[in-house]
XYZ file of C-alpha atoms in Angstrom:
365
model
C 59.509 3.971 -37.976
C 57.187 6.945 -38.379
C 57.225 10.519 -37.142
C 53.918 11.851 -35.834
C 52.279 15.262 -35.458
C 49.524 15.999 -32.927
C 47.768 19.281 -33.723
C 46.004 20.777 -30.705
C 43.601 23.415 -31.934
C 39.965 24.476 -31.838
C 37.331 21.753 -31.798
C 33.997 21.945 -33.556
C 31.034 22.070 -31.215
C 33.325 22.547 -28.203
C 35.037 25.569 -29.719
C 32.253 28.104 -28.942
C 33.019 27.601 -25.241
C 36.535 28.950 -25.626
C 37.571 32.541 -25.085
C 40.571 34.454 -23.780
C 39.908 33.169 -20.252
C 39.015 29.587 -21.117
C 40.693 28.207 -24.207
C 40.159 24.688 -25.448
C 43.619 23.577 -24.346
C 42.727 24.625 -20.794
C 39.595 22.481 -20.493
C 40.685 20.210 -17.625
C 38.058 17.576 -18.376
C 39.152 17.166 -21.969
C 42.609 17.810 -23.302
C 45.088 16.579 -20.711
C 43.979 12.943 -20.382
C 43.050 12.836 -24.048
C 46.462 14.103 -25.127
C 48.205 11.473 -23.012
C 45.991 8.760 -24.509
C 46.848 9.859 -28.045
C 50.583 10.062 -27.362
C 50.563 6.504 -26.041
C 48.499 5.407 -29.066
C 51.191 6.714 -31.429
C 54.330 5.818 -29.451
C 54.772 2.154 -30.515
C 55.710 3.116 -34.095
C 56.839 6.747 -33.671
C 60.477 7.661 -33.239
C 59.370 11.257 -32.643
C 56.032 12.936 -31.822
C 55.625 16.676 -32.397
C 52.825 18.311 -30.381
C 51.764 21.603 -31.987
C 50.048 24.058 -29.642
C 49.678 27.807 -29.120
C 52.889 29.111 -27.566
C 50.925 30.749 -24.750
C 49.492 27.330 -23.810
C 52.762 25.402 -23.928
C 53.008 25.291 -20.128
C 49.666 23.458 -19.912
C 51.086 20.327 -21.519
C 54.753 20.440 -20.531
C 54.240 18.145 -17.534
C 52.586 15.535 -19.790
C 55.118 15.666 -22.604
C 58.166 15.716 -20.307
C 57.434 12.193 -19.011
C 58.138 10.837 -22.516
C 61.566 12.542 -22.628
C 63.046 12.932 -26.111
C 60.207 11.020 -27.834
C 57.801 14.002 -27.605
C 58.662 17.559 -28.648
C 56.391 20.579 -28.149
C 56.219 23.040 -31.041
C 54.713 26.404 -30.113
C 52.910 28.507 -32.718
C 51.943 32.189 -32.362
C 48.383 31.759 -33.675
C 46.039 29.261 -35.321
C 46.736 29.442 -39.042
C 45.207 26.142 -40.130
C 46.238 22.502 -40.162
C 47.946 22.725 -43.543
C 50.234 25.561 -42.412
C 51.106 23.704 -39.196
C 52.047 20.545 -41.097
C 54.094 22.576 -43.555
C 55.959 24.182 -40.634
C 56.780 20.794 -39.071
C 57.619 19.276 -42.456
C 61.080 20.808 -42.349
C 61.823 18.846 -39.169
C 60.699 15.461 -40.552
C 63.388 12.930 -41.428
C 61.326 9.713 -41.675
C 59.854 8.466 -44.929
C 56.384 8.137 -43.383
C 54.331 10.578 -41.348
C 51.211 10.464 -39.147
C 48.983 13.478 -38.448
C 46.136 13.581 -35.906
C 44.318 16.254 -33.929
C 44.963 14.412 -30.679
C 41.266 13.749 -30.077
C 40.950 10.036 -30.923
C 39.828 7.161 -28.716
C 40.045 3.751 -30.361
C 40.621 0.073 -29.656
C 42.655 -0.219 -32.872
C 46.386 -0.826 -32.485
C 48.545 1.619 -34.387
C 50.782 -1.285 -35.454
C 47.853 -2.864 -37.350
C 47.198 0.350 -39.269
C 50.874 0.690 -40.141
C 51.049 -2.907 -41.422
C 48.093 -2.257 -43.733
C 49.602 1.019 -44.971
C 53.032 -0.477 -45.660
C 51.683 -3.696 -47.215
C 49.608 -1.730 -49.754
C 52.491 0.674 -50.397
C 49.991 3.494 -49.946
C 50.820 7.138 -50.445
C 48.015 8.221 -48.112
C 45.718 6.449 -45.613
C 42.775 7.442 -43.431
C 39.725 5.796 -41.811
C 35.944 6.130 -42.112
C 33.386 6.484 -39.332
C 29.706 7.364 -39.027
C 28.914 11.067 -39.134
C 26.069 13.531 -38.599
C 27.617 15.934 -41.107
C 25.353 15.520 -44.129
C 27.415 17.904 -46.274
C 30.241 15.371 -46.617
C 30.098 12.867 -49.477
C 32.465 9.916 -49.703
C 32.862 7.450 -52.554
C 34.756 4.245 -51.872
C 35.301 0.751 -53.163
C 36.389 -1.867 -50.644
C 39.315 -0.211 -48.850
C 40.005 2.592 -51.341
C 38.696 6.166 -51.074
C 37.835 7.334 -54.605
C 35.822 10.496 -53.983
C 35.653 13.026 -51.156
C 33.781 16.317 -50.981
C 32.478 18.668 -48.280
C 30.159 20.508 -50.691
C 26.372 20.277 -50.581
C 26.218 20.033 -54.371
C 28.828 17.837 -56.047
C 30.201 17.460 -59.555
C 31.101 13.787 -59.719
C 33.975 12.916 -62.076
C 32.964 10.807 -65.071
C 35.616 8.157 -64.461
C 34.076 7.425 -61.039
C 31.051 5.892 -62.763
C 33.163 3.673 -64.991
C 34.376 1.846 -61.874
C 32.385 -1.088 -60.539
C 31.095 -1.549 -56.975
C 31.598 2.070 -55.883
C 29.573 3.130 -52.828
C 28.559 6.786 -52.352
C 27.514 7.836 -48.860
C 26.702 10.886 -46.761
C 26.512 8.833 -43.584
C 30.274 8.278 -43.407
C 33.210 10.631 -43.142
C 36.957 10.393 -42.749
C 38.441 10.449 -39.270
C 41.099 13.125 -38.812
C 43.882 10.559 -38.740
C 46.240 10.604 -41.699
C 49.211 8.377 -42.500
C 51.184 9.376 -45.596
C 54.514 9.514 -47.396
C 56.858 12.417 -46.763
C 56.854 12.963 -50.526
C 53.281 14.275 -50.145
C 54.471 17.265 -48.079
C 54.896 19.652 -51.078
C 51.078 19.594 -51.368
C 50.846 21.244 -47.923
C 51.423 24.778 -49.100
C 49.829 28.095 -48.246
C 47.022 27.626 -50.746
C 44.880 25.600 -48.319
C 43.759 26.228 -44.740
C 42.150 22.986 -43.569
C 43.336 19.537 -44.591
C 39.929 17.899 -44.469
C 37.897 20.641 -46.127
C 40.408 22.023 -48.618
C 43.289 19.652 -49.261
C 41.874 16.136 -48.822
C 39.424 16.373 -51.779
C 42.349 17.300 -54.040
C 44.554 14.483 -52.688
C 41.782 11.927 -53.255
C 41.235 13.177 -56.803
C 44.940 13.249 -57.695
C 45.571 9.732 -56.368
C 42.355 8.072 -57.590
C 43.837 6.581 -60.755
C 47.417 6.319 -59.495
C 47.458 4.919 -55.953
C 44.047 5.536 -54.331
C 43.852 6.802 -50.755
C 43.672 3.710 -48.552
C 41.075 3.155 -45.849
C 41.786 1.129 -42.753
C 38.683 -1.018 -42.279
C 37.972 -3.403 -39.393
C 34.348 -4.408 -38.661
C 35.248 -5.048 -35.010
C 37.087 -1.749 -34.570
C 35.773 1.141 -32.523
C 36.916 4.696 -33.129
C 35.634 7.975 -31.704
C 36.792 11.473 -32.492
C 36.021 13.872 -29.647
C 34.402 16.836 -31.361
C 31.202 17.350 -29.385
C 29.724 16.777 -25.939
C 27.867 13.604 -26.935
C 31.005 11.853 -28.182
C 32.902 12.914 -25.051
C 30.229 11.471 -22.753
C 30.101 8.280 -24.822
C 33.863 7.894 -24.747
C 34.121 8.348 -21.002
C 31.422 5.738 -20.514
C 33.253 3.350 -22.840
C 36.612 3.817 -21.099
C 34.964 3.343 -17.715
C 33.408 0.052 -18.861
C 36.724 -1.035 -20.321
C 38.539 -0.301 -17.049
C 35.974 -2.292 -15.078
C 35.544 -5.281 -17.403
C 38.834 -5.354 -19.277
C 36.895 -5.588 -22.542
C 36.619 -3.146 -25.420
C 32.928 -2.593 -24.748
C 30.939 -0.471 -27.177
C 28.871 2.271 -25.568
C 25.207 1.393 -25.209
C 23.037 4.336 -26.278
C 19.798 2.851 -24.924
C 19.747 5.124 -21.867
C 20.140 8.239 -23.978
C 17.112 7.077 -25.961
C 15.166 6.706 -22.713
C 16.105 10.258 -21.690
C 14.906 11.680 -25.017
C 11.613 9.801 -24.693
C 11.211 11.186 -21.182
C 11.827 14.729 -22.455
C 9.235 14.334 -25.201
C 6.639 12.747 -22.924
C 6.950 15.437 -20.256
C 7.400 18.344 -22.688
C 10.666 19.441 -21.112
C 12.981 22.028 -22.591
C 16.247 20.747 -23.980
C 18.921 23.259 -22.912
C 22.122 23.507 -24.937
C 25.512 25.154 -24.611
C 25.348 27.236 -21.447
C 28.232 29.664 -21.379
C 30.048 31.049 -18.330
C 28.564 32.789 -15.280
C 25.039 31.377 -15.664
C 22.587 30.670 -12.852
C 20.170 27.774 -13.452
C 16.995 28.204 -11.373
C 15.553 25.753 -8.882
C 13.673 22.632 -9.993
C 14.923 22.874 -13.580
C 15.797 19.945 -15.805
C 18.889 20.304 -17.982
C 19.483 17.790 -20.786
C 22.378 17.245 -23.213
C 24.201 20.475 -22.337
C 27.607 21.912 -21.605
C 27.531 23.990 -18.419
C 30.338 26.523 -18.537
C 32.762 27.886 -15.988
C 31.293 29.462 -12.810
C 27.772 28.109 -13.361
C 25.453 27.896 -10.340
C 23.001 24.987 -10.361
C 20.365 25.723 -7.733
C 18.498 23.280 -5.488
C 16.317 20.400 -6.724
C 17.684 20.525 -10.265
C 18.114 17.477 -12.496
C 20.984 17.367 -14.984
C 21.204 14.521 -17.522
C 23.853 13.582 -20.107
C 25.820 16.811 -19.817
C 29.289 18.167 -19.154
C 29.633 20.293 -16.007
C 32.903 22.183 -16.389
C 35.281 23.480 -13.698
C 34.421 25.797 -10.797
C 30.664 25.068 -10.853
C 28.444 24.942 -7.775
C 25.749 22.278 -7.540
C 22.900 22.965 -5.114
C 21.278 20.655 -2.575
C 18.905 17.818 -3.479
C 20.113 17.684 -7.084
C 20.226 14.593 -9.272
C 23.175 14.489 -11.653
C 23.059 11.506 -14.027
C 25.399 10.382 -16.851
C 27.497 13.553 -16.639
C 31.146 14.545 -16.763
C 32.063 16.784 -13.810
C 35.159 18.987 -14.068
C 37.716 20.244 -11.563
C 36.933 22.135 -8.337
C 33.177 21.562 -8.397
C 31.234 22.134 -5.147
C 28.467 19.592 -4.526
C 25.968 20.452 -1.751
C 24.330 17.966 0.675
C 21.582 15.545 -0.311
C 22.693 15.392 -3.940
C 22.904 12.127 -5.856
C 25.362 11.392 -8.661
C 24.464 8.450 -10.905
C 26.804 7.041 -13.540
C 29.058 10.128 -13.545
C 32.737 10.719 -14.185
C 34.118 13.093 -11.532
C 37.488 14.777 -12.036
C 39.913 15.414 -9.169
C 39.560 18.472 -6.983
C 35.812 18.172 -6.316
C 34.357 19.095 -2.898
C 31.580 17.301 -1.037
C 30.304 19.189 2.024
C 29.381 15.912 3.790
C 30.857 12.443 3.703
C 29.749 10.358 0.766
C 29.378 6.678 0.102
C 29.744 4.993 -3.259
C 28.625 1.747 -4.829
C 29.494 1.089 -8.459
C 28.478 4.291 -10.275
C 26.335 5.841 -7.508
C 27.453 8.376 -4.878
C 25.171 9.352 -1.992
C 25.655 11.614 1.010
C 26.105 9.681 4.270
C 23.513 10.690 6.850
């Protein structure tokens, strides 16, 4: 059996939306269901799961963790001091030979048992996974299922021995997923000299193990894995889970409609809004694309919102069209509005009765 650590901390593109009033662990449309999904992903092979979170936010996840009884333990920390420090802190509580670390933001159709079998069969010291990335500063070098080079620098000094190896692929279109499975004997590397595992420590681990026992990669051509780090991946994931719930299949999200939206924007010379913060008023007859609308946002009448996240406590005006969006808690939706292909959280308010068919909600006349 393994012991697992889920580190709940700042995201990447979602992090700018957090402040003292609205921290990332309080985003109702993100962390609670995602945390539960990740706990259940890890449970089959974990005798204990430690969930690391700011002490002041402990109460936000207690109701989720308590349902798993002794299997899940919350560890409060006074401040964010980096992944490496958090792992080092938990390391003293680990008794199993093998350890799993994630950031609790994964959605995948891979079974954790399959990853563990691969890790144990290869007698790996360290294992991760690769996925497509938009981060062009990351360079990975791999051969089959072994990671031989990893760097987050724009300019790299490649080791000479890397070029003596045959069939090595170098890529800036792939990156490691923040899922790590490793031996407890690796814990001494997690000292105060590094802040982030991926940026600071992982390159050193890959280099040290390259000629000893290379970092393993779990590879499955039929596997799907998303890491929720931005609004696009969150929208894609919700669409995928919705299709899976309806069809029972592990459907891959079809991006064709997003392509249509971008073509429509270009053709009609529309402005592409991004990252609205809190307390914003969006004027009438506007079109909002690919955005995060923050807390207490007013969307006035006759507005169109596409492929966006509308967070909690927002007010949507009359005659609006909301398409392919995630709608948070306690959102007021005025009459004559149409929601198409949206995910609506609990606690929303419709002023009139509504009718629904498949993905479409309309006000009943």
